PDB file of C-alpha atoms in Angstrom:
ATOM      1  CA  MET A   1     -86.434  10.262 108.595  1.00 56.00           C
ATOM      2  CA  LEU A   2     -82.838   9.086 109.934  1.00 61.00           C
ATOM      3  CA  ILE A   3     -84.071   5.140 109.075  1.00 74.00           C
ATOM      4  CA  CYS A   4     -85.212   6.222 104.977  1.00 72.00           C
ATOM      5  CA  SER A   5     -81.112   8.128 105.200  1.00 64.00           C
ATOM      6  CA  PHE A   6     -79.381   5.603 106.474  1.00 69.00           C
ATOM      7  CA  LEU A   7     -80.735   2.956 104.219  1.00 74.00           C
ATOM      8  CA  THR A   8     -80.641   5.258 100.921  1.00 73.00           C
ATOM      9  CA  ILE A   9     -76.733   6.439 102.160  1.00 69.00           C
ATOM     10  CA  SER A  10     -75.976   2.744 102.831  1.00 71.00           C
ATOM     11  CA  GLN A  11     -77.283   1.247  99.538  1.00 73.00           C
ATOM     12  CA  TYR A  12     -75.642   3.768  97.569  1.00 69.00           C
ATOM     13  CA  ALA A  13     -72.050   3.275  99.215  1.00 68.00           C
ATOM     14  CA  VAL A  14     -72.397  -0.702  98.461  1.00 67.00           C
ATOM     15  CA  SER A  15     -73.928  -0.485  95.268  1.00 72.00           C
ATOM     16  CA  LYS A  16     -70.670   1.743  94.085  1.00 66.00           C
ATOM     17  CA  SER A  17     -68.449   0.965  95.877  1.00 67.00           C
ATOM     18  CA  TYR A  18     -67.335   3.897  97.411  1.00 63.00           C
ATOM     19  CA  PHE A  19     -65.776   3.537 100.975  1.00 73.00           C
ATOM     20  CA  VAL A  20     -67.759   0.678 101.907  1.00 77.00           C
ATOM     21  CA  TRP A  21     -65.304  -0.011 104.634  1.00 81.00           C
ATOM     22  CA  PRO A  22     -65.265   3.375 106.124  1.00 82.00           C
ATOM     23  CA  PHE A  23     -68.996   3.758 106.005  1.00 81.00           C
ATOM     24  CA  THR A  24     -69.602   0.518 107.620  1.00 83.00           C
ATOM     25  CA  TRP A  25     -66.923   1.740 110.636  1.00 86.00           C
ATOM     26  CA  LEU A  26     -68.302   4.484 111.108  1.00 88.00           C
ATOM     27  CA  ILE A  27     -72.147   3.936 110.665  1.00 86.00           C
ATOM     28  CA  LEU A  28     -71.038   0.951 113.995  1.00 87.00           C
ATOM     29  CA  GLY A  29     -69.788   4.186 115.688  1.00 90.00           C
ATOM     30  CA  GLU A  30     -73.049   5.477 116.597  1.00 89.00           C
ATOM     31  CA  THR A  31     -74.247   1.867 118.174  1.00 90.00           C
ATOM     32  CA  SER A  32     -73.050   4.346 120.769  1.00 92.00           C
ATOM     33  CA  THR A  33     -75.624   7.106 120.481  1.00 92.00           C
ATOM     34  CA  PRO A  34     -78.552   5.876 121.832  1.00 93.00           C
ATOM     35  CA  PHE A  35     -76.747   5.812 125.570  1.00 95.00           C
ATOM     36  CA  VAL A  36     -76.445   9.184 125.263  1.00 94.00           C
ATOM     37  CA  GLY A  37     -79.806  10.290 123.940  1.00 95.00           C
ATOM     38  CA  ILE A  38     -81.366   7.880 127.063  1.00 96.00           C
ATOM     39  CA  ARG A  39     -78.151   9.251 129.519  1.00 94.00           C
ATOM     40  CA  TRP A  40     -79.446  12.614 128.502  1.00 95.00           C
ATOM     41  CA  LEU A  41     -82.931  11.528 129.184  1.00 97.00           C
ATOM     42  CA  LEU A  42     -82.139  10.282 132.648  1.00 96.00           C
ATOM     43  CA  ALA A  43     -80.423  13.633 133.657  1.00 94.00           C
ATOM     44  CA  VAL A  44     -83.200  15.782 132.899  1.00 96.00           C
ATOM     45  CA  SER A  45     -85.770  13.825 134.487  1.00 97.00           C
ATOM     46  CA  GLY A  46     -83.597  13.821 137.212  1.00 95.00           C
ATOM     47  CA  ASN A  47     -82.503  10.220 137.341  1.00 95.00           C
ATOM     48  CA  LYS A  48     -78.906  10.834 137.887  1.00 90.00           C
ATOM     49  CA  GLU A  49     -78.953   8.576 140.790  1.00 89.00           C
ATOM     50  CA  SER A  50     -80.894   5.709 139.970  1.00 92.00           C
ATOM     51  CA  LYS A  51     -78.859   2.599 138.616  1.00 92.00           C
ATOM     52  CA  LEU A  52     -79.960   2.859 135.258  1.00 95.00           C
ATOM     53  CA  TYR A  53     -78.202   5.398 134.947  1.00 93.00           C
ATOM     54  CA  PHE A  54     -75.025   4.527 135.931  1.00 91.00           C
ATOM     55  CA  TYR A  55     -75.784   1.162 133.757  1.00 94.00           C
ATOM     56  CA  ASN A  56     -76.409   2.838 130.945  1.00 94.00           C
ATOM     57  CA  GLY A  57     -72.876   5.222 131.424  1.00 92.00           C
ATOM     58  CA  VAL A  58     -71.161   1.826 131.580  1.00 93.00           C
ATOM     59  CA  LEU A  59     -73.186   1.194 128.399  1.00 95.00           C
ATOM     60  CA  LEU A  60     -72.517   3.837 126.494  1.00 95.00           C
ATOM     61  CA  LEU A  61     -68.212   3.613 127.443  1.00 96.00           C
ATOM     62  CA  GLY A  62     -67.687   0.554 126.067  1.00 96.00           C
ATOM     63  CA  THR A  63     -69.897   0.529 122.725  1.00 96.00           C
ATOM     64  CA  PHE A  64     -67.960   4.422 122.556  1.00 97.00           C
ATOM     65  CA  PHE A  65     -64.937   2.868 123.559  1.00 97.00           C
ATOM     66  CA  LEU A  66     -65.104   0.118 120.962  1.00 97.00           C
ATOM     67  CA  PHE A  67     -66.780   1.698 118.598  1.00 95.00           C
ATOM     68  CA  ARG A  68     -65.117   4.780 118.405  1.00 96.00           C
ATOM     69  CA  GLY A  69     -62.396   4.399 119.830  1.00 96.00           C
ATOM     70  CA  ILE A  70     -60.704   0.978 118.678  1.00 97.00           C
ATOM     71  CA  LEU A  71     -63.284   0.383 115.118  1.00 96.00           C
ATOM     72  CA  TYR A  72     -62.713   3.854 114.311  1.00 96.00           C
ATOM     73  CA  GLY A  73     -58.815   3.898 114.802  1.00 96.00           C
ATOM     74  CA  HIS A  74     -58.349   0.532 112.839  1.00 96.00           C
ATOM     75  CA  GLY A  75     -60.777   1.880 110.619  1.00 93.00           C
ATOM     76  CA  LEU A  76     -58.591   4.933 109.972  1.00 93.00           C
ATOM     77  CA  TYR A  77     -55.355   2.362 110.030  1.00 94.00           C
ATOM     78  CA  ASP A  78     -56.508   0.187 107.435  1.00 92.00           C
ATOM     79  CA  MET A  79     -57.349   3.908 105.005  1.00 88.00           C
ATOM     80  CA  PHE A  80     -54.295   5.486 105.388  1.00 89.00           C
ATOM     81  CA  LYS A  81     -52.132   1.761 104.619  1.00 92.00           C
ATOM     82  CA  ASN A  82     -54.352   1.439 101.433  1.00 86.00           C
ATOM     83  CA  TYR A  83     -53.727   5.631 100.433  1.00 86.00           C
ATOM     84  CA  SER A  84     -52.213   4.520  97.280  1.00 86.00           C
ATOM     85  CA  ILE A  85     -55.515   3.064  95.996  1.00 81.00           C
ATOM     86  CA  TRP A  86     -57.405   6.086  96.493  1.00 76.00           C
ATOM     87  CA  GLY A  87     -54.874   8.949  97.335  1.00 73.00           C
ATOM     88  CA  ASP A  88     -54.977  10.462  93.726  1.00 81.00           C
ATOM     89  CA  VAL A  89     -58.940  11.379  94.614  1.00 78.00           C
ATOM     90  CA  ALA A  90     -58.606  15.214  96.062  1.00 81.00           C
ATOM     91  CA  ALA A  91     -62.484  14.942  97.363  1.00 79.00           C
ATOM     92  CA  LEU A  92     -61.147  11.368  99.099  1.00 81.00           C
ATOM     93  CA  ASN A  93     -58.344  13.105 100.641  1.00 85.00           C
ATOM     94  CA  MET A  94     -60.542  15.589 102.433  1.00 87.00           C
ATOM     95  CA  VAL A  95     -63.020  13.096 103.397  1.00 84.00           C
ATOM     96  CA  ALA A  96     -60.048  11.871 104.683  1.00 88.00           C
ATOM     97  CA  PHE A  97     -58.514  14.460 106.448  1.00 93.00           C
ATOM     98  CA  GLY A  98     -62.574  14.946 108.013  1.00 93.00           C
ATOM     99  CA  LEU A  99     -62.301  11.660 109.269  1.00 93.00           C
ATOM    100  CA  THR A 100     -58.798  11.636 111.095  1.00 95.00           C
ATOM    101  CA  LEU A 101     -60.382  15.166 112.416  1.00 97.00           C
ATOM    102  CA  ALA A 102     -63.422  13.624 114.159  1.00 96.00           C
ATOM    103  CA  TYR A 103     -61.465  10.664 115.734  1.00 97.00           C
ATOM    104  CA  GLY A 104     -59.714  13.187 117.284  1.00 98.00           C
ATOM    105  CA  LEU A 105     -63.112  14.786 119.029  1.00 97.00           C
ATOM    106  CA  ASN A 106     -63.875  11.233 119.824  1.00 97.00           C
ATOM    107  CA  LEU A 107     -60.757  10.129 121.737  1.00 98.00           C
ATOM    108  CA  ILE A 108     -61.458  13.864 123.571  1.00 98.00           C
ATOM    109  CA  TRP A 109     -65.236  12.401 124.200  1.00 96.00           C
ATOM    110  CA  LEU A 110     -64.070   9.560 125.466  1.00 97.00           C
ATOM    111  CA  THR A 111     -61.796  10.242 127.912  1.00 97.00           C
ATOM    112  CA  ARG A 112     -64.952  12.604 129.608  1.00 95.00           C
ATOM    113  CA  ILE A 113     -67.112   9.477 129.473  1.00 94.00           C
ATOM    114  CA  ILE A 114     -64.724   7.761 130.949  1.00 94.00           C
ATOM    115  CA  ALA A 115     -63.747  10.462 133.759  1.00 94.00           C
ATOM    116  CA  GLY A 116     -67.923  10.525 134.371  1.00 88.00           C
ATOM    117  CA  VAL A 117     -67.718   7.011 135.076  1.00 88.00           C
ATOM    118  CA  ARG A 118     -64.666   6.958 137.473  1.00 90.00           C
ATOM    119  CA  ARG A 119     -66.846   9.970 139.500  1.00 88.00           C
ATOM    120  CA  SER A 120     -69.741   7.441 139.131  1.00 83.00           C
ATOM    121  CA  LEU A 121     -67.522   4.827 140.848  1.00 82.00           C
ATOM    122  CA  MET A 122     -66.200   6.944 142.863  1.00 86.00           C
ATOM    123  CA  LYS A 123     -69.511   7.978 144.486  1.00 80.00           C
ATOM    124  CA  LYS A 124     -70.247   4.689 145.158  1.00 72.00           C
ATOM    125  CA  ALA A 125     -67.188   3.952 147.213  1.00 70.00           C
ATOM    126  CA  LYS A 126     -67.899   6.427 149.479  1.00 70.00           C
ATOM    127  CA  PRO A 127     -70.129   5.448 152.569  1.00 66.00           C
ATOM    128  CA  GLN A 128     -73.461   7.086 152.722  1.00 60.00           C
TER     129      GLN A 128
END
């Protein structure tokens, strides 16, 4: 179902040339999603102290920072830089507003992920 949805939406976006670049940076932002799922799975199975949990957290931080922090921010900047091209379409203004709010949420989540990795590093630094 998820793959079918992705293929349908991506084909439509590319074939109709609707927000192709925003679609690209938004879908790349989902690169961090598997690490969130793995983290949850490890946590509920009682493996919070494992090396896999720690390294998964580092990968989550790296992908989240790169794709949802840096690339998403660059995409928003580029989108608003080209406002004159799409700004007259009211529906696209609402989309841009929603994307901006989502970026704010991503930044909040990023600070929480950083705090979690810091806590994990502090635990490892303490002598046993």
